[in-house]
XYZ file of N, CA, C and O in Angstrom:
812
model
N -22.946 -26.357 14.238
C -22.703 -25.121 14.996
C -21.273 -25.086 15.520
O -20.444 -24.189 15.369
N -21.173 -26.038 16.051
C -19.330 -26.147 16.610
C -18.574 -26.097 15.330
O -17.493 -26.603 15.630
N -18.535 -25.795 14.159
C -17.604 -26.026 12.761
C -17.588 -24.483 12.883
O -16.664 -23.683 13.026
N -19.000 -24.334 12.773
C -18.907 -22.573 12.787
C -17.797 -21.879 13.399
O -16.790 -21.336 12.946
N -18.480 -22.129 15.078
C -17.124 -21.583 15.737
C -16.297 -21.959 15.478
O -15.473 -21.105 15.149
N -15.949 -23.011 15.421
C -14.185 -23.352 15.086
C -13.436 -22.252 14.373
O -12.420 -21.636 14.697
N -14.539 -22.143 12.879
C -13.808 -21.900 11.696
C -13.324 -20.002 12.038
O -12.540 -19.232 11.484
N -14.308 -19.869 13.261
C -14.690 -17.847 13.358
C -13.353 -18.325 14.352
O -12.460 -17.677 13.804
N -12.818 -18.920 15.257
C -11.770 -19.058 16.062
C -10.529 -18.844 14.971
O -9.898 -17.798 14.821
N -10.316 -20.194 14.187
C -9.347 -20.138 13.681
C -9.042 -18.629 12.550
O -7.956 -18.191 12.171
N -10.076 -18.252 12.323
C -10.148 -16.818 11.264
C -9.218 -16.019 12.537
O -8.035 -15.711 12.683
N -10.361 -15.899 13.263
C -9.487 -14.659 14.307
C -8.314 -15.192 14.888
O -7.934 -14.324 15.674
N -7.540 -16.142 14.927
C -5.992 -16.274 15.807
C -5.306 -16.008 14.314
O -4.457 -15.117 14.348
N -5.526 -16.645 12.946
C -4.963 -16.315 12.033
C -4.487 -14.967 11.578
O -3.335 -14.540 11.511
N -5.672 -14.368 11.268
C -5.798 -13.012 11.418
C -4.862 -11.896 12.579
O -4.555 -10.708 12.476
N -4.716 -12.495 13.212
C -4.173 -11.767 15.171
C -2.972 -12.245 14.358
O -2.371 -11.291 13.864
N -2.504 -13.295 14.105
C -0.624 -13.920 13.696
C -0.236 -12.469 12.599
O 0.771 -11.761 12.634
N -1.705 -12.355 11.466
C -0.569 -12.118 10.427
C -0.812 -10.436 10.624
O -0.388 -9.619 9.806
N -1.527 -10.088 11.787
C -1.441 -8.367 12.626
C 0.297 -7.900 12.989
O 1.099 -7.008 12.713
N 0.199 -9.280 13.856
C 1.378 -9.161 14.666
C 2.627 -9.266 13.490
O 3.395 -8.420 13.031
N 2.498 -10.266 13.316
C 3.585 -10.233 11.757
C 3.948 -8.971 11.106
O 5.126 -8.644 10.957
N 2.844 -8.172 10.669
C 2.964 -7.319 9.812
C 3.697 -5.869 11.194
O 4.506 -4.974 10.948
N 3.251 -6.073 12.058
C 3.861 -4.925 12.934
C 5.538 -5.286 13.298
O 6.413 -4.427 13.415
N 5.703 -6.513 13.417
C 7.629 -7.264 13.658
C 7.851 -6.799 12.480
O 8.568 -5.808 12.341
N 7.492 -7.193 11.819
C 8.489 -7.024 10.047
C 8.466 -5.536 10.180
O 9.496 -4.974 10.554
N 7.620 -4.992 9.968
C 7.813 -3.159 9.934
C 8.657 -2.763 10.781
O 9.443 -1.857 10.505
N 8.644 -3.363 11.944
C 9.730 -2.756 13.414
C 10.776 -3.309 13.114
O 11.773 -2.672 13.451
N 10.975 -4.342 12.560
C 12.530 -5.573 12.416
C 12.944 -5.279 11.190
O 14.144 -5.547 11.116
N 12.454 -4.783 10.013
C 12.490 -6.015 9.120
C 12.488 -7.280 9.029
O 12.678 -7.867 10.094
N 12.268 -8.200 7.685
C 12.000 -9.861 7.634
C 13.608 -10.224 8.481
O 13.455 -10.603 9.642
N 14.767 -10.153 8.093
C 15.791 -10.092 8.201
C 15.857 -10.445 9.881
O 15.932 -11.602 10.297
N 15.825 -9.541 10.546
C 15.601 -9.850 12.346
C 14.717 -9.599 13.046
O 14.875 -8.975 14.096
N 13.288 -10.139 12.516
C 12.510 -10.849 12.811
C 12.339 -11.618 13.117
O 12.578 -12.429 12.222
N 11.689 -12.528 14.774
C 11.860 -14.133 14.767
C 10.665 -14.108 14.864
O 9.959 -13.106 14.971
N 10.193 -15.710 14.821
C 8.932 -16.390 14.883
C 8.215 -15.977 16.286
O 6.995 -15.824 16.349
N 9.058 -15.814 17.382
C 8.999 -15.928 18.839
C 8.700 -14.114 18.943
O 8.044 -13.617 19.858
N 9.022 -13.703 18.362
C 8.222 -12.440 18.620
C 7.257 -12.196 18.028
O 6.773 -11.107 18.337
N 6.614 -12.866 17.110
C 5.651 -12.561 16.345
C 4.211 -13.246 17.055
O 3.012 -12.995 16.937
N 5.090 -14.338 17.929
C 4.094 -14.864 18.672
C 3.654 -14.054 19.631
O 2.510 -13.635 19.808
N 5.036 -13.773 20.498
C 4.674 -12.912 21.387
C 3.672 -11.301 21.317
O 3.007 -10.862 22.255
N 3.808 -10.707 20.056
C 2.832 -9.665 19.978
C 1.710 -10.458 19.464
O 0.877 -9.563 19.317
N 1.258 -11.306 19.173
C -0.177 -12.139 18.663
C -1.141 -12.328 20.350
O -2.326 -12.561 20.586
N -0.012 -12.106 21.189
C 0.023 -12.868 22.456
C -0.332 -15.089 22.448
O -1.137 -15.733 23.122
N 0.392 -15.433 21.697
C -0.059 -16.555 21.797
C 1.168 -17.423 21.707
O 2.179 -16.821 21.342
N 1.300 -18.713 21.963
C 2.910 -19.553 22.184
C 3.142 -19.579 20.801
O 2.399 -19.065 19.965
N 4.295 -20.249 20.547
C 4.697 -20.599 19.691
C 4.208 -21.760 18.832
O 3.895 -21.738 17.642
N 4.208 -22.693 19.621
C 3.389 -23.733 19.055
C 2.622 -23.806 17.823
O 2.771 -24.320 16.715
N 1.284 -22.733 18.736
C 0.327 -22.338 17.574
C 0.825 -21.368 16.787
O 0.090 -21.271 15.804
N 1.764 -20.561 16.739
C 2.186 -19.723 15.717
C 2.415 -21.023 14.386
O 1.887 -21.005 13.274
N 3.255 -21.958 14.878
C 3.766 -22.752 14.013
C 2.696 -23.653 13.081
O 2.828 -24.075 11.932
N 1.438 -23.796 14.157
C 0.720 -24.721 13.544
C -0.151 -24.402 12.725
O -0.788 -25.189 12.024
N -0.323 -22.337 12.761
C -1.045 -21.928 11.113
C -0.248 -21.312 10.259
O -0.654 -20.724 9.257
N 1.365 -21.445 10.728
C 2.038 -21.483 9.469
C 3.455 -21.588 9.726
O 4.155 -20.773 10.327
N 3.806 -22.713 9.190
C 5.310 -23.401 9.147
C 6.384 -22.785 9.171
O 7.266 -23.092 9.973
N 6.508 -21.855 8.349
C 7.680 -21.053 8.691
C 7.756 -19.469 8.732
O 6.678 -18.988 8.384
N 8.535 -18.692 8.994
C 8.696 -17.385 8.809
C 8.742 -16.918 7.346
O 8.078 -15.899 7.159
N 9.375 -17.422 6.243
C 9.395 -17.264 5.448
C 7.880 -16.948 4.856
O 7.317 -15.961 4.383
N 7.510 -18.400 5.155
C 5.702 -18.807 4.382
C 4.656 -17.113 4.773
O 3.876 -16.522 4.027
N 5.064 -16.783 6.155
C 4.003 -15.753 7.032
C 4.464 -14.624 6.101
O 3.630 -14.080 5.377
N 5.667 -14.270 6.084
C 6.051 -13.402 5.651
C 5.793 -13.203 4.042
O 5.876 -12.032 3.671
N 5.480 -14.221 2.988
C 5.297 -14.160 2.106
C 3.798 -13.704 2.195
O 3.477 -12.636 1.673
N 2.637 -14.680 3.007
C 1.247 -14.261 2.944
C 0.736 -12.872 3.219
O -0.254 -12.386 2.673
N 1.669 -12.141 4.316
C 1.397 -10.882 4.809
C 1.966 -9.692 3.519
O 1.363 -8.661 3.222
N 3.286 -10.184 2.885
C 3.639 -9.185 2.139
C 2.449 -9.139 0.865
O 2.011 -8.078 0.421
N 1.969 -10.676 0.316
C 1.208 -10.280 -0.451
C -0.454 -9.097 -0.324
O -0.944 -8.281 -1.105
N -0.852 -9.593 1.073
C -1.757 -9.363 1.693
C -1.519 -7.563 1.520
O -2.230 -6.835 0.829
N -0.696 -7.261 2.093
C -0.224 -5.473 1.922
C -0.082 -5.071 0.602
O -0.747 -4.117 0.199
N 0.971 -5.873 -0.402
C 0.944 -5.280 -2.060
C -0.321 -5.026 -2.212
O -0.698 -3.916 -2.587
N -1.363 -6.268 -1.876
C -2.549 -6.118 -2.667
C -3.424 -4.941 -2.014
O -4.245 -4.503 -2.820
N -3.448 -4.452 -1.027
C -3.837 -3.291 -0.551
C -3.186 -2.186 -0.867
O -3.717 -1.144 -1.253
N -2.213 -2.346 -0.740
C -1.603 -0.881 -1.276
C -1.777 -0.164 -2.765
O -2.013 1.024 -2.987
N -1.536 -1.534 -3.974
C -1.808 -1.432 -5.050
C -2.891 -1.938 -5.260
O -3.537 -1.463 -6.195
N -3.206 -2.544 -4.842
C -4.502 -3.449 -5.696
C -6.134 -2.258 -6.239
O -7.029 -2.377 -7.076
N -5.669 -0.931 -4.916
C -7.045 0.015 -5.716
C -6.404 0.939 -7.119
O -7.075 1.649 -7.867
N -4.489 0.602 -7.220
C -4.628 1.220 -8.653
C -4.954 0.663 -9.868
O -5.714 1.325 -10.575
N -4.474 -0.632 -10.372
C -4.742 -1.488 -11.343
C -5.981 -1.202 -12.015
O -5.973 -0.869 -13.200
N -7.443 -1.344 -11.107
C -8.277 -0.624 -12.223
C -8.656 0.532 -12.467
O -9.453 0.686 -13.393
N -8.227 1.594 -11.763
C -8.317 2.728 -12.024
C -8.021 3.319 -12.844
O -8.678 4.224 -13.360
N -6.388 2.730 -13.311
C -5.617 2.886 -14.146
C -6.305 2.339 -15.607
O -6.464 2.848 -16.716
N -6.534 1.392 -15.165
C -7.149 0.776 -16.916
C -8.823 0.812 -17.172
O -9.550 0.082 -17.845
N -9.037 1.721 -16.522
C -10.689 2.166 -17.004
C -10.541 2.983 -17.897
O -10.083 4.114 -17.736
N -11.036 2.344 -19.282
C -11.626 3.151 -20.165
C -12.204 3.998 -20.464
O -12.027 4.538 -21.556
N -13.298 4.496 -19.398
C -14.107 4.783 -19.345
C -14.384 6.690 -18.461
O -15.333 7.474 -18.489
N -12.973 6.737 -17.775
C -12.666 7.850 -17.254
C -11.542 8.493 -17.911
O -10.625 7.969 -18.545
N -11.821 10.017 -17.591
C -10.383 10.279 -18.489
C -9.280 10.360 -17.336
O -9.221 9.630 -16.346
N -8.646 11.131 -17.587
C -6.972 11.703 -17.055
C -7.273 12.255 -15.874
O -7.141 11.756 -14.756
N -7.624 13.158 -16.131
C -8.076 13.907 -14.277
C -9.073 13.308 -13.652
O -9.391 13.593 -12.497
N -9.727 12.311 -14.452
C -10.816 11.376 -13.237
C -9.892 10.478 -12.449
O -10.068 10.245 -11.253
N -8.823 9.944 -13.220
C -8.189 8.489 -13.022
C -7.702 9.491 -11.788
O -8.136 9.103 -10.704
N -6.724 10.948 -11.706
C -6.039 11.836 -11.003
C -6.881 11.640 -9.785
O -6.455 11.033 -8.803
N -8.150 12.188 -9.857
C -8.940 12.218 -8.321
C -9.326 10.478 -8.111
O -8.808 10.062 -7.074
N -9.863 9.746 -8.629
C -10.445 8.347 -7.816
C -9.047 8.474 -7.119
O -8.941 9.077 -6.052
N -7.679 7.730 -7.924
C -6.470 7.317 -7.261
C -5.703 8.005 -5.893
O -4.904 7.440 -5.146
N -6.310 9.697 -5.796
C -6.020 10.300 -5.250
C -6.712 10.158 -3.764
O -6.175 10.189 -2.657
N -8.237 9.975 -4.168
C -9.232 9.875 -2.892
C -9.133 8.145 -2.580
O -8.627 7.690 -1.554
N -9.426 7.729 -3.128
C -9.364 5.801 -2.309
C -7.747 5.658 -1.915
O -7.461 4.842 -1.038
N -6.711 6.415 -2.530
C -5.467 6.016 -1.636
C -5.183 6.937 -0.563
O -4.344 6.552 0.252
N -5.730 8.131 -0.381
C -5.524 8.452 1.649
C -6.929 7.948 1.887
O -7.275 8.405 2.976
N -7.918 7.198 1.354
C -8.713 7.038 2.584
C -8.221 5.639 2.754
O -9.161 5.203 3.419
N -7.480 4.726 2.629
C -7.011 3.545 2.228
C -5.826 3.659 3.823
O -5.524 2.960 4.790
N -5.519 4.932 3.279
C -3.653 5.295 4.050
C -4.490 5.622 4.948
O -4.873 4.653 5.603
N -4.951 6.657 5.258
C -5.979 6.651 6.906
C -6.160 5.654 7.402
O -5.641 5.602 8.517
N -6.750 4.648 7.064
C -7.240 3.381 7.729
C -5.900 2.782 8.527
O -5.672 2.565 9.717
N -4.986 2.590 7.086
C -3.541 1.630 7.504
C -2.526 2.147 7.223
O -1.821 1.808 6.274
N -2.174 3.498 8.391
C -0.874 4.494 8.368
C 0.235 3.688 8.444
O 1.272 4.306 8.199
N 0.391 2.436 8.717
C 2.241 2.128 8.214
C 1.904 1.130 7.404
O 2.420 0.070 7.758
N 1.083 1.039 6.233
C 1.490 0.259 5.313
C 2.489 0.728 4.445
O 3.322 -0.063 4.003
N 2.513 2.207 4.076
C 3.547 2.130 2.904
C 5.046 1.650 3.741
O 5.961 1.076 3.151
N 5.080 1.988 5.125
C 6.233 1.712 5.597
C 6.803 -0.006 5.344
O 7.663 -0.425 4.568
N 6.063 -0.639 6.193
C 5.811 -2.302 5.625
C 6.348 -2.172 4.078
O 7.573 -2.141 3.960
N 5.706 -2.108 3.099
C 6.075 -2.561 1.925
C 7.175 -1.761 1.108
O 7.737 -2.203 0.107
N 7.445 -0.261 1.801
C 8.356 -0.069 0.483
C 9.752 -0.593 1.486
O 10.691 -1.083 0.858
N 9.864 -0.506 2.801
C 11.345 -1.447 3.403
C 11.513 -2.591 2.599
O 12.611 -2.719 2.057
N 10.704 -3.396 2.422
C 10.879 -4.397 1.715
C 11.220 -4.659 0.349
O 11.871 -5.545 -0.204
N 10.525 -3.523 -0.088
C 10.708 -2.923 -1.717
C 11.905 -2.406 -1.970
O 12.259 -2.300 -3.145
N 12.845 -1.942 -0.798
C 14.119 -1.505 -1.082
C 14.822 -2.644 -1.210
O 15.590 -2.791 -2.160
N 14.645 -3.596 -0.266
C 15.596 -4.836 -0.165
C 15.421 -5.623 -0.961
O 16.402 -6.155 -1.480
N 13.718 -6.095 -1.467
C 14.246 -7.269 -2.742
C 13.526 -6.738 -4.005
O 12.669 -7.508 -4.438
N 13.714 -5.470 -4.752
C 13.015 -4.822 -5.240
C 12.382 -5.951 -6.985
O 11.292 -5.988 -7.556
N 13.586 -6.600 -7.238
C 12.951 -7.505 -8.378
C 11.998 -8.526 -8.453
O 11.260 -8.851 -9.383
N 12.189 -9.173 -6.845
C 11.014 -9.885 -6.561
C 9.329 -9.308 -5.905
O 8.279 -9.923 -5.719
N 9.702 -7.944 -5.709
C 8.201 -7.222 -5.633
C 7.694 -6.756 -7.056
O 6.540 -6.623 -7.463
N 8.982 -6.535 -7.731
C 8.234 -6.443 -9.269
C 7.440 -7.110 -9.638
O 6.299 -6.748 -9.924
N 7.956 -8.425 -9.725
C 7.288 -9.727 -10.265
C 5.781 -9.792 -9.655
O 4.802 -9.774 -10.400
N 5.677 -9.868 -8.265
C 4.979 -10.017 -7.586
C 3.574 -9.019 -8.124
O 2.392 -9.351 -8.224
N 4.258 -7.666 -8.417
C 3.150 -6.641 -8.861
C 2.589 -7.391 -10.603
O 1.474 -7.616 -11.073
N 3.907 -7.572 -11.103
C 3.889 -7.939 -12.304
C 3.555 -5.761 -13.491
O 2.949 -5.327 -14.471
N 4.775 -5.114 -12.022
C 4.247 -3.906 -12.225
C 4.600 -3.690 -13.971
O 3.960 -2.752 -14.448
N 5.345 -4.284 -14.778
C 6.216 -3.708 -15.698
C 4.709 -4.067 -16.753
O 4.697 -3.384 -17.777
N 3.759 -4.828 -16.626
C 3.119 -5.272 -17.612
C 1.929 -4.458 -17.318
O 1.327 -3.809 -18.174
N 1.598 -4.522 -15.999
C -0.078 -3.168 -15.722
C 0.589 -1.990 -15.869
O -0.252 -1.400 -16.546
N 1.625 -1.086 -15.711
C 1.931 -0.155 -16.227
C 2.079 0.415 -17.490
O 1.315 1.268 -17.942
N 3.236 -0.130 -18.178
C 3.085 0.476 -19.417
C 2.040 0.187 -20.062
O 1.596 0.999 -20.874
N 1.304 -1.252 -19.804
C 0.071 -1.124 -20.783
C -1.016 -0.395 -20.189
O -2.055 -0.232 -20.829
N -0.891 0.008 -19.156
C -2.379 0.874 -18.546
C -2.824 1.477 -19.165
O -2.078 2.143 -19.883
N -4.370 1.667 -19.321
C -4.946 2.483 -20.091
C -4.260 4.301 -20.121
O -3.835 4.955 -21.074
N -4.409 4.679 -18.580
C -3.604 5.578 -17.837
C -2.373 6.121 -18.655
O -2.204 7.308 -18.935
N -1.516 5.057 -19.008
C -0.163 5.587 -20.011
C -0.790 5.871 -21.102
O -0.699 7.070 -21.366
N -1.408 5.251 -21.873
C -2.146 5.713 -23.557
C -2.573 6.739 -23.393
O -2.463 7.430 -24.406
N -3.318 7.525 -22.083
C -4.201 8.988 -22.220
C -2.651 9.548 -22.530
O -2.436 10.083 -23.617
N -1.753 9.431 -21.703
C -1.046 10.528 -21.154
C -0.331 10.678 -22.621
O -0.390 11.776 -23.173
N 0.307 9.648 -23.222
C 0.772 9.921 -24.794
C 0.121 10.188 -25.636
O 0.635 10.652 -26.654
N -1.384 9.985 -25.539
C -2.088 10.833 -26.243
C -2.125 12.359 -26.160
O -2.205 13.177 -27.076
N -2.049 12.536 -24.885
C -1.902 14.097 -25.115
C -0.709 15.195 -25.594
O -0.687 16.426 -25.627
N 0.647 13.754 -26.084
C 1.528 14.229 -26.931
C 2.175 15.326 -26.088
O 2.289 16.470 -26.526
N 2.711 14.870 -24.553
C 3.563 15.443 -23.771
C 4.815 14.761 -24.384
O 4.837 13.704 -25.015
N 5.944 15.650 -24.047
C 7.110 14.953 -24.358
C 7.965 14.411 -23.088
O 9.066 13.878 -23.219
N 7.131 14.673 -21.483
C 7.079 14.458 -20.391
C 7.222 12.895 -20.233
O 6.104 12.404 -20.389
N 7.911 12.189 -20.050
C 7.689 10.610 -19.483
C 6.391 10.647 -18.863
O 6.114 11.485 -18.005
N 5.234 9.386 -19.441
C 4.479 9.578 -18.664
C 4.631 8.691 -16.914
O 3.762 8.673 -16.042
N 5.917 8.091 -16.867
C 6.089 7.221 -15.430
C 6.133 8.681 -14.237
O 5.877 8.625 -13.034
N 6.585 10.062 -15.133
C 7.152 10.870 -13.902
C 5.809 11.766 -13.518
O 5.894 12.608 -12.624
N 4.678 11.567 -14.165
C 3.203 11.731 -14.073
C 2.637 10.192 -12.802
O 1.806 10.308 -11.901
N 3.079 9.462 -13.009
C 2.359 8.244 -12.285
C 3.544 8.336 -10.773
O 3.422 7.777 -9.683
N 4.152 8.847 -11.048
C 5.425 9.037 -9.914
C 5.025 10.073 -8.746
O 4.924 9.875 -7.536
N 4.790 11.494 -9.670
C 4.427 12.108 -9.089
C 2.657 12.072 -8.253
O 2.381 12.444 -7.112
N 2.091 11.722 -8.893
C 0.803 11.417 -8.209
C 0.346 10.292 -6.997
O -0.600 10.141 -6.223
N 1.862 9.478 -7.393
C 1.794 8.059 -5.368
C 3.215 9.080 -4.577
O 3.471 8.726 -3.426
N 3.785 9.857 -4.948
C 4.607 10.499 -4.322
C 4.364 11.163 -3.326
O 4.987 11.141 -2.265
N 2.878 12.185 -3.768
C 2.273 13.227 -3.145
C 1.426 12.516 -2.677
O 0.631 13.377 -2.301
N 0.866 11.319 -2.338
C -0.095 10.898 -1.734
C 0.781 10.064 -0.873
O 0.665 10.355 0.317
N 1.691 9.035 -1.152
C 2.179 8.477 -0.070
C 3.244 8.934 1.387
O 3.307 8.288 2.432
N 4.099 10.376 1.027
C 5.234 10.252 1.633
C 4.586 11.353 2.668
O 5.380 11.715 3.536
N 3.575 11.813 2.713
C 3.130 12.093 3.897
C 2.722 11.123 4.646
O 2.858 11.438 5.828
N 2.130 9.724 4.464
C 2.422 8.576 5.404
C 3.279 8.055 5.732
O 3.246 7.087 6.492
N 4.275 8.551 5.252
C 6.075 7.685 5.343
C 6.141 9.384 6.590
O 6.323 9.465 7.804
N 6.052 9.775 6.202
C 5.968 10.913 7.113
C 5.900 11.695 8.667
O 6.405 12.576 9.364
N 4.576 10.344 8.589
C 3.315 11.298 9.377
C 4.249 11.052 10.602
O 4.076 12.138 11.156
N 5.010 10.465 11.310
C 5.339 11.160 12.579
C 5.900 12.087 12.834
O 5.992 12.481 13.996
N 6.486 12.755 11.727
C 7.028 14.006 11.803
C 6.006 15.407 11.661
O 5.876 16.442 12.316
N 5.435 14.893 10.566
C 4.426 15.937 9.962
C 3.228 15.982 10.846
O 2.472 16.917 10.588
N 2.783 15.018 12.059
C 2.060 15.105 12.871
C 2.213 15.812 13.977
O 1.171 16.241 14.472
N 3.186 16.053 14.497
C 3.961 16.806 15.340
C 4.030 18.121 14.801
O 3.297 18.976 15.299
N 4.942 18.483 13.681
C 4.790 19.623 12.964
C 3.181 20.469 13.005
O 2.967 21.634 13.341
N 2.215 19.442 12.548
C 1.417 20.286 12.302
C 0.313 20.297 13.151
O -0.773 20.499 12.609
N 0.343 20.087 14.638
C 0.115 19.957 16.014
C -1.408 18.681 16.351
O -2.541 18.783 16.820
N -0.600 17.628 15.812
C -1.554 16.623 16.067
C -2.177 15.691 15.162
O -1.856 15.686 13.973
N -3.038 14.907 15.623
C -3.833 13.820 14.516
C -4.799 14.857 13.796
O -4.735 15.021 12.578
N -5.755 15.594 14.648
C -6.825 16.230 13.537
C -6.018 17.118 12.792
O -6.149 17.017 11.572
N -5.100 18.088 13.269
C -4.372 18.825 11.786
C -4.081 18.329 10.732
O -4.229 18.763 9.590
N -3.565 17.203 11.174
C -2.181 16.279 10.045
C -3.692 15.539 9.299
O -3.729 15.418 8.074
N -5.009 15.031 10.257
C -6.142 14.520 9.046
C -6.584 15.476 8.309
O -7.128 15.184 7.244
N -6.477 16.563 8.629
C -7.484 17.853 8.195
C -6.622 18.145 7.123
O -7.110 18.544 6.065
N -5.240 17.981 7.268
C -4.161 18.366 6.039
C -4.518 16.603 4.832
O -4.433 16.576 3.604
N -4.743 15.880 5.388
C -4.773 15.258 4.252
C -6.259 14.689 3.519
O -6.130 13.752 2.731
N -7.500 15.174 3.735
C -8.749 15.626 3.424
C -8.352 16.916 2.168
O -8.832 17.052 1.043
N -7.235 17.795 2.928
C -7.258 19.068 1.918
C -6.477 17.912 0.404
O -6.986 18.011 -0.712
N -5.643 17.233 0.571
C -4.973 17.081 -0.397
C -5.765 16.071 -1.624
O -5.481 15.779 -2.786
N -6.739 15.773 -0.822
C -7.678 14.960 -1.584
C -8.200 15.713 -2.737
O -8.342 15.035 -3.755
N -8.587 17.227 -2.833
C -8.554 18.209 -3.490
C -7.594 18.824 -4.328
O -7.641 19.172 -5.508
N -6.505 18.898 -3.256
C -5.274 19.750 -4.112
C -4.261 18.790 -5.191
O -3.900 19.177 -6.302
N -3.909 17.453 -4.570
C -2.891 16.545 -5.747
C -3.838 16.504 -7.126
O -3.186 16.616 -8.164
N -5.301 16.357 -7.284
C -5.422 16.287 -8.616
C -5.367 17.437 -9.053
O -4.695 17.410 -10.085
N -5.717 18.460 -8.822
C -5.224 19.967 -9.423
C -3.797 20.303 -9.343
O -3.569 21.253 -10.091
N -2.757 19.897 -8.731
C -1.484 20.187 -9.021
C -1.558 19.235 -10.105
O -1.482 19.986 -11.077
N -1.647 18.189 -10.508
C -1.603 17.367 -11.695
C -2.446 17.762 -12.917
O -1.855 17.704 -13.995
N -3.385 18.048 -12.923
C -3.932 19.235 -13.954
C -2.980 20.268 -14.288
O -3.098 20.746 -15.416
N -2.255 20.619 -13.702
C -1.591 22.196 -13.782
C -0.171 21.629 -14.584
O 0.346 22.136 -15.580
N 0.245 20.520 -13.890
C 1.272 20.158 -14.542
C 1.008 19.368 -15.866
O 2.031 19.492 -16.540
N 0.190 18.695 -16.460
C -0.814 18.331 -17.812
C -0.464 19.579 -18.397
O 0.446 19.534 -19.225
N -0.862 20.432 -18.208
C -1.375 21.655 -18.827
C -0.034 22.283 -19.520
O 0.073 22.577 -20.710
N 0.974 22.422 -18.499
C 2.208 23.052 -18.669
C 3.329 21.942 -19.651
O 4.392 22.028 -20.266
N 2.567 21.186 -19.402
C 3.491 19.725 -20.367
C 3.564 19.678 -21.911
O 4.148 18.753 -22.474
C-alpha cells in the first residue's frame, strides 16, 4: 500500500514540474528559462525539481515531446486511414483538433515558438517529411489530379484550425468573451471542412 502511494505522489509532483515547465517555456522561451522558476510555479524547491530531472535541457526535451505528441499525434492516423476518404479525413482532423485546442489553448503557442527556433530538429522529431508525403491523405489528393500542391491543402486545413488559438486573446475580446469565441469555434467544426470541399472542387 505505501508503494502505491509513493508511486500516485511521485506521478503528481512529476506531472505539477512538467505543468509548470510547459507554462515558463511558453512565457520565456527554453532560452530564458531557469530551473528556479520552474520550480517556483510547480511551487516546490529546487532540490526536488532537480531530483526528477537533472537538467533543463532533459525537462525541456520530455515536455516538448509530450506537446508534439498532442498536438500531432491525433493527425498521423487520420491521415493514413485507408479507409476514409478526403472530406472524412477534412472533418475527423477538423473536430478532434479544436476539441484537443479547447482543452489545451496555448499549446500551439508552446510548440510552434519552438518550431520557429529549432525548426530541423522538430522535423526530425515529427519525422514530418516521411508521415507526410507518404500519407495516405497525399495519394487521395493526387488522385484527384489537382494540379494544386497537395501540402497547400494540408496547410490550409491546421491553418484554419490552429491560428485562432494563436489568436484567441485577441479574437476573445473581439468577439465579447469565452462563450462567443467557443461558440465561434463549435461553428468552425462545421465550416473548415466545407471550405475545403469547395476548394477540392474548384481545384
Amino acid at each position: 500500500m505505501a508503494k502505491v502511494v509513493k508511486a500516485e505522489i511521485d506521478l503528481s509532483t512529476e506531472e505539477k514540474i512538467k505543468e509548470a515547465a510547459s507554462k515558463v517555456f511558453t512565457k520565456k522561451g527554453y532560452g530564458n528559462a531557469r530551473t528556479r522558476d520552474i520550480a517556483e510555479e510547480a511551487g516546490i524547491n529546487l532540490a526536488l525539481l532537480n531530483y526528477y530531472f537533472r537538467s533543463k535541457e532533459k525537462l525541456f526535451d520530455i515536455v516538448m515531446a509530450e506537446r508534439i505528441q498532442k498536438l500531432f499525434g491525433i493527425l498521423t492516423p487520420v491521415l493514413n486511414d485507408a479507409e476514409t476518404t478526403l472530406e472524412e479525413k477534412f472533418e475527423k482532423i477538423t473536430e478532434n483538433y479544436i476539441n484537443m485546442l479547447i482543452e489545451h489553448p496555448d499549446l500551439p503557442i508552446f510548440v510552434l515558438s519552438e518550431l520557429r527556433n529549432n525548426p530541423e530538429r522538430f522535423a526530425d522529431r515529427l519525422q514530418a517529411k516521411t508521415h507526410l508525403t507518404q500519407s495516405v491523405f497525399i495519394k487521395q489528393l493526387q488522385e484527384k489530379g489537382t494540379e494544386i500542391h497537395p501540402f497547400h491543402f494540408l496547410m490550409n486545413l491546421l491553418g484554419m484550425i490552429i491560428f485562432p488559438f494563436v489568436g484567441k486573446p485577441v479574437l476573445q475580446t473581439v468577439t465579447g468573451g469565452e462563450e462567443n469565441y467557443l461558440a465561434l469555434m463549435e461553428q468552425r467544426k462545421k465550416l473548415i471542412p466545407e471550405w475545403l470541399k469547395m476548394m477540392l472542387a474548384k481545384a
